[in-house]
Coordinates of C-alpha atoms in Angstrom, one line a residue:
M1316 CA 92.6 95.0 95.7
A1317 CA 94.3 92.0 93.8
G1318 CA 92.2 89.6 96.0
L1319 CA 88.9 91.4 95.0
R1320 CA 89.9 91.5 91.3
Y1321 CA 90.8 87.6 91.3
A1322 CA 87.5 87.0 93.3
A1323 CA 85.5 88.7 90.5
I1324 CA 87.4 86.8 87.8
R1325 CA 86.9 83.6 89.6
G1326 CA 83.1 84.3 89.7
M1327 CA 83.2 84.8 86.1
F1328 CA 85.0 81.6 85.3
E1329 CA 82.6 79.8 87.5
A1330 CA 79.5 81.1 85.8
L1331 CA 80.9 80.5 82.2
S1332 CA 81.9 77.0 83.1
A1333 CA 78.6 76.2 84.8
S1334 CA 76.6 77.6 81.9
R1335 CA 78.6 75.7 79.4
I1336 CA 78.2 78.7 77.1
T1337 CA 81.7 78.8 76.0
G1338 CA 81.2 76.4 73.2
L1339 CA 78.8 78.6 71.6
V1340 CA 80.8 81.7 72.0
R1341 CA 83.7 79.9 70.2
A1342 CA 81.4 78.8 67.4
L1343 CA 80.1 82.3 66.9
S1344 CA 83.5 84.0 67.3
S1345 CA 85.6 85.3 64.6
A1346 CA 88.9 84.7 66.7
R1347 CA 91.5 82.8 64.7
G1348 CA 93.6 81.7 67.6
I1349 CA 95.0 82.3 70.9
I1350 CA 98.4 82.7 72.5
F1351 CA 98.9 81.3 76.1
T1352 CA 101.3 82.8 78.5
L1353 CA 103.1 80.6 81.1
H1354 CA 106.1 81.2 83.4
R1355 CA 106.8 78.4 86.0
V1356 CA 105.8 74.8 86.1
L1357 CA 106.1 73.3 89.5
P1358 CA 104.7 70.1 91.0
D1359 CA 104.2 71.3 94.5
D1360 CA 101.5 73.3 96.0
P1361 CA 102.8 77.0 96.7
A1362 CA 103.2 78.2 100.3
D1363 CA 100.4 80.0 102.2
F1364 CA 102.2 83.2 101.4
A1365 CA 103.1 83.1 97.6
P1366 CA 101.9 86.1 95.7
N1367 CA 103.7 84.9 92.7
A1368 CA 101.8 81.6 92.6
I1369 CA 99.9 83.3 89.7
L1370 CA 102.9 82.5 87.7
Q1371 CA 103.2 78.8 88.3
V1372 CA 101.1 75.9 87.2
K1373 CA 101.4 72.2 87.8
P1374 CA 102.7 69.7 85.2
D1375 CA 99.5 67.9 85.1
F1376 CA 97.6 71.0 84.5
L1377 CA 99.8 71.8 81.7
D1378 CA 99.3 68.4 80.3
Y1379 CA 95.5 68.7 80.6
A1380 CA 95.5 72.1 79.0
I1381 CA 97.3 70.8 76.0
R1382 CA 95.1 67.8 75.7
R1383 CA 91.8 69.8 76.2
V1384 CA 92.7 72.6 73.7
R1385 CA 93.1 69.8 70.9
A1386 CA 89.9 68.3 72.0
L1387 CA 88.2 71.6 71.5
G1388 CA 89.3 71.7 67.8
F1389 CA 92.4 73.8 68.1
D1390 CA 95.8 73.1 66.3
I1391 CA 98.6 73.8 68.5
V1392 CA 101.2 75.5 66.3
D1393 CA 104.5 77.5 66.6
L1394 CA 104.5 81.2 66.2
D1395 CA 105.7 81.2 62.7
E1396 CA 102.5 79.2 61.6
A1397 CA 100.3 81.3 63.9
I1398 CA 101.4 84.5 62.1
R1399 CA 100.7 82.8 58.8
R1400 CA 97.2 82.1 59.8
V1401 CA 96.5 85.4 61.2
E1402 CA 97.7 86.9 57.9
A1403 CA 95.7 84.5 55.8
D1404 CA 93.1 85.9 53.3
F1405 CA 91.0 82.7 53.7
Q1406 CA 89.4 81.0 56.6
V1407 CA 91.9 79.0 58.6
K1408 CA 91.5 76.5 61.3
R1409 CA 91.6 77.9 64.8
F1410 CA 95.0 77.5 66.5
A1411 CA 96.7 78.0 70.0
V1412 CA 100.3 78.8 70.8
F1413 CA 102.0 77.9 74.1
T1414 CA 104.6 80.5 75.2
F1415 CA 106.9 80.5 78.4
D1416 CA 108.5 83.8 79.7
D1417 CA 111.8 84.2 81.5
A1418 CA 113.5 80.7 81.1
Y1419 CA 112.9 79.4 84.6
R1420 CA 114.8 76.3 85.2
D1421 CA 111.8 74.3 86.3
N1422 CA 110.6 74.6 82.6
L1423 CA 113.5 72.2 81.8
K1424 CA 112.6 69.8 84.6
Y1425 CA 108.9 69.8 84.6
A1426 CA 107.5 71.4 81.5
L1427 CA 109.7 70.0 78.7
P1428 CA 108.8 66.4 79.3
V1429 CA 105.1 67.1 79.1
L1430 CA 105.6 69.1 75.9
R1431 CA 107.6 66.3 74.4
R1432 CA 105.1 63.8 75.5
Q1433 CA 102.3 65.7 73.9
Q1434 CA 104.4 66.8 70.9
C1435 CA 103.4 70.4 71.6
P1436 CA 105.3 73.3 69.9
F1437 CA 106.2 76.2 72.2
T1438 CA 108.1 79.3 72.5
L1439 CA 110.5 80.3 75.2
Y1440 CA 111.2 84.0 75.7
V1441 CA 114.6 84.6 77.1
P1442 CA 115.8 87.7 79.1
T1443 CA 119.6 87.4 78.5
A1444 CA 121.0 88.9 81.7
L1445 CA 118.9 86.7 83.8
V1446 CA 120.5 83.7 81.9
D1447 CA 124.0 85.3 82.5
G1448 CA 123.1 85.2 86.2
V1449 CA 123.4 88.8 86.6
G1450 CA 119.9 89.9 86.2
E1451 CA 117.3 90.3 89.0
V1452 CA 114.3 88.3 89.4
W1453 CA 113.0 91.1 91.7
W1454 CA 109.2 90.2 91.9
Q1455 CA 110.3 86.8 93.6
A1456 CA 113.0 88.4 95.7
L1457 CA 110.5 90.8 97.1
E1458 CA 108.2 87.8 97.9
D1459 CA 111.1 86.1 99.7
I1460 CA 112.2 88.9 101.7
V1461 CA 108.7 89.7 102.9
A1462 CA 108.3 86.0 103.7
A1463 CA 111.3 85.7 105.9
R1464 CA 110.8 88.9 108.1
D1465 CA 108.3 90.2 110.7
A1466 CA 108.9 93.8 109.6
L1467 CA 110.7 95.7 106.9
A1468 CA 112.5 99.1 107.0
V1469 CA 111.9 100.4 103.6
E1470 CA 113.7 103.6 102.5
I1471 CA 112.0 105.6 99.6
A1472 CA 113.0 109.1 98.6
G1473 CA 115.0 109.5 101.8
E1474 CA 112.2 108.4 104.1
T1475 CA 112.2 105.3 106.1
E1476 CA 109.0 103.4 106.6
I1477 CA 108.6 100.4 108.9
V1478 CA 106.3 97.8 107.3
P1479 CA 104.8 95.2 109.4
T1480 CA 105.1 91.6 107.9
A1481 CA 104.5 89.3 110.8
T1482 CA 101.2 87.8 109.9
L1483 CA 99.9 86.3 106.6
R1484 CA 97.6 89.2 106.2
E1485 CA 100.5 91.7 106.8
K1486 CA 102.7 89.9 104.5
H1487 CA 100.1 90.1 101.7
A1488 CA 99.2 93.8 102.2
A1489 CA 103.0 94.6 102.3
Y1490 CA 103.8 92.8 99.2
D1491 CA 100.9 94.2 97.2
A1492 CA 101.8 97.8 98.4
L1493 CA 105.5 97.6 97.7
Y1494 CA 104.9 95.7 94.4
L1495 CA 102.7 98.5 93.1
R1496 CA 105.0 101.2 94.3
M1497 CA 108.0 99.4 92.6
R1498 CA 106.0 99.1 89.3
A1499 CA 105.2 102.7 89.4
M1500 CA 108.9 103.8 90.0
P1501 CA 111.3 104.6 87.3
E1502 CA 113.5 101.6 86.7
P1503 CA 116.6 103.0 88.3
E1504 CA 114.6 103.8 91.5
R1505 CA 113.1 100.2 91.4
V1506 CA 116.5 98.6 91.0
A1507 CA 118.0 100.7 93.8
L1508 CA 115.1 99.8 96.2
I1509 CA 115.3 96.0 95.6
R1510 CA 119.1 96.2 96.0
D1511 CA 118.9 98.0 99.2
L1512 CA 116.4 95.6 100.6
A1513 CA 118.5 92.7 99.5
A1514 CA 121.5 94.1 101.2
K1515 CA 119.8 95.0 104.4
Y1516 CA 118.3 91.5 104.8
D1517 CA 121.2 89.6 103.5
Y1518 CA 119.4 88.3 100.4
D1519 CA 121.8 87.4 97.5
L1520 CA 120.0 88.5 94.4
A1521 CA 122.8 86.9 92.0
A1522 CA 122.5 83.6 93.7
Q1523 CA 118.6 83.7 93.4
C1524 CA 118.8 84.5 89.8
R1525 CA 121.1 81.6 89.1
S1526 CA 119.0 79.4 91.1
L1527 CA 115.9 80.1 89.3
I1528 CA 117.0 80.6 85.7
M1529 CA 118.4 78.2 83.4
D1530 CA 122.1 78.8 82.4
W1531 CA 123.3 78.8 78.7
S1532 CA 124.3 75.2 78.7
E1533 CA 121.0 74.3 79.9
L1534 CA 119.2 76.5 77.5
R1535 CA 121.0 75.2 74.6
G1536 CA 120.0 71.8 75.3
F1537 CA 116.4 73.1 75.7
A1538 CA 116.6 75.0 72.4
A1539 CA 117.9 72.1 70.5
D1540 CA 114.4 70.4 70.7
Q1541 CA 112.6 70.9 67.5
L1542 CA 109.4 71.8 69.5
C1543 CA 111.2 74.9 70.8
T1544 CA 111.1 78.3 69.3
I1545 CA 113.5 80.8 71.1
G1546 CA 112.2 84.4 71.4
A1547 CA 113.7 87.5 72.8
H1548 CA 112.6 89.0 76.2
T1549 CA 115.1 91.9 76.3
V1550 CA 118.3 91.8 78.4
H1551 CA 117.5 92.8 81.9
H1552 CA 113.6 92.4 81.9
Y1553 CA 113.1 96.1 82.4
E1554 CA 109.7 97.7 81.6
L1555 CA 110.5 99.2 78.2
A1556 CA 108.0 102.1 78.3
K1557 CA 109.8 103.3 81.5
L1558 CA 113.0 103.7 79.8
P1559 CA 114.4 106.4 77.5
A1560 CA 113.9 105.5 73.9
E1561 CA 117.5 104.8 73.1
Q1562 CA 117.8 102.5 76.2
A1563 CA 114.5 100.7 75.5
Q1564 CA 115.7 99.9 71.9
S1565 CA 119.0 98.7 73.1
E1566 CA 117.3 96.3 75.5
I1567 CA 115.6 94.8 72.6
A1568 CA 118.5 94.9 69.9
M1569 CA 121.3 93.7 72.4
S1570 CA 119.1 90.9 73.4
L1571 CA 118.8 89.7 69.8
K1572 CA 122.5 89.9 69.3
V1573 CA 123.1 87.8 72.3
L1574 CA 120.7 85.1 71.4
E1575 CA 122.0 85.1 67.9
A1576 CA 125.5 84.6 69.1
Q1577 CA 124.5 81.8 71.5
F1578 CA 122.3 79.9 69.1
G1579 CA 123.2 80.9 65.6
R1580 CA 120.0 82.2 64.6
R1581 CA 118.6 85.8 65.1
P1582 CA 115.1 85.5 66.9
I1583 CA 112.1 87.1 65.2
H1584 CA 109.7 87.0 68.0
L1585 CA 109.6 89.2 71.2
S1586 CA 107.8 89.2 74.4
Y1587 CA 107.7 92.6 76.2
P1588 CA 108.6 92.2 80.0
I1589 CA 105.5 92.4 82.3
G1590 CA 103.8 93.3 79.0
G1591 CA 100.7 95.4 80.1
T1592 CA 99.9 98.9 78.8
A1593 CA 102.2 100.5 81.2
S1594 CA 105.0 98.3 80.2
A1595 CA 104.9 98.6 76.5
G1596 CA 102.8 100.8 74.0
P1597 CA 103.0 102.2 70.6
R1598 CA 106.5 103.4 70.8
E1599 CA 107.8 99.9 71.8
Y1600 CA 105.5 98.2 69.1
A1601 CA 107.2 100.6 66.5
M1602 CA 110.8 99.7 67.7
A1603 CA 110.1 96.0 67.6
A1604 CA 108.7 96.4 64.0
G1605 CA 111.7 98.6 63.1
L1606 CA 114.1 96.0 64.2
G1607 CA 112.5 93.4 61.9
L1608 CA 110.7 91.3 64.4
R1609 CA 107.9 89.1 63.0
S1610 CA 105.9 89.2 66.0
A1611 CA 105.8 90.6 69.6
V1612 CA 103.4 89.8 72.4
T1613 CA 102.0 91.6 75.3
T1614 CA 100.2 90.3 78.3
I1615 CA 97.0 92.3 77.4
P1616 CA 94.4 89.8 77.4
G1617 CA 92.7 88.8 74.2
G1618 CA 92.4 86.4 71.2
L1619 CA 93.9 86.8 67.7
Y1620 CA 91.8 88.1 64.8
R1621 CA 92.4 88.9 61.2
R1622 CA 92.8 92.5 62.2
H1623 CA 96.0 91.6 64.1
R1624 CA 97.8 91.2 60.7
D1625 CA 98.3 95.1 61.1
S1626 CA 99.6 95.0 64.7
L1627 CA 101.8 92.0 64.7
T1628 CA 104.2 93.5 67.3
A1629 CA 101.3 94.3 69.7
L1630 CA 99.7 90.8 70.0
P1631 CA 97.5 90.0 73.1
R1632 CA 97.9 86.7 75.0
V1633 CA 95.8 84.7 77.6
S1634 CA 97.6 83.9 80.9
L1635 CA 97.3 80.5 82.2
N1636 CA 97.0 81.8 85.8
G1637 CA 98.3 79.4 88.6
L1638 CA 95.1 80.4 90.9
F1639 CA 92.8 79.1 88.2
Q1640 CA 94.0 75.6 87.7
A1641 CA 90.6 73.9 88.1
R1642 CA 90.1 71.7 84.9
R1643 CA 86.6 73.1 84.4
Y1644 CA 88.3 76.5 83.6
M1645 CA 90.2 75.3 80.7
D1646 CA 87.2 75.7 78.4
V1647 CA 86.9 79.3 79.5
F1648 CA 90.9 79.9 78.7
A1649 CA 90.2 78.4 75.5
T1650 CA 87.5 81.0 74.5
P1651 CA 89.5 83.9 72.9
A1652 CA 86.4 86.1 72.8
V1653 CA 86.0 86.1 76.5
F1654 CA 89.6 87.6 77.0
T1655 CA 89.2 90.1 74.1
M1656 CA 86.2 91.6 76.1
L1657 CA 88.4 91.6 79.2
G1658 CA 91.2 93.4 77.4
K1659 CA 88.9 96.1 76.4
G1660 CA 87.7 96.8 79.9

């Protein structure tokens, strides 16, 4: 299913880039700006089985993305300036914001040098339990466990299912099916399942988290850069819409307190974990506003328009997807109206 969806999107990207219509669309659009979503930045090609490759781009693609966005006439600004431009009662110069979710350690090694060289402001959204080394990067853990085995015994609701994972096709099918089932589960059940798989197959979730995510010392050095804005990404990276209201609010509020204690400043920007319509909705948008946050971003595709001044805690973004790193695609990524249309689909 995911393969078919990405094939359709790739076809759209090819058609738009070949027609060169994106410039006309941008010229006619009332979009004020765009917020880009990134996660990992790594120089190497992903393995043949790497379902999370969608979350990683190469440093040279990041560098090109920054340069191309500027060449297309966008100002690259921080979130504070982006919000000012969204709220402005007058015409503003079109802008772009670069954001990174999860505080992956590779951001420090591979993204930060590019961002500094290009003098590109950016926001880093930090899930505090992951930085503490006690969170779970479960989507990557699932990939690693599937990659290492020829079959998995998966226990759900007291029933054990043997899932074949010997071939590349089987691995992709198993990952897609398990990922979708885990996304549909209440968070306590998902946590129990990934912990059960990790214990069964001798996978150290805590060590994996510490390996992938920056610690506080590294993060303080990262955050000291004047280009960097630190935003909240909750404590445990749970999908807030799947939590009771009190717990969901605590996930946001506690992350703000921890980040303020670490950096001496309370964040005013939030990214909802996972960030789609099943992960955050009107209840969470109201929570973010009630906690005094200036903005909160989703992963719902779209550009920013003047109307977003009335929904600053429900802002859309555009993912710089690792499967779409051809340079010709960057003009499509930098056309907010295309993604606004996709977000309505």
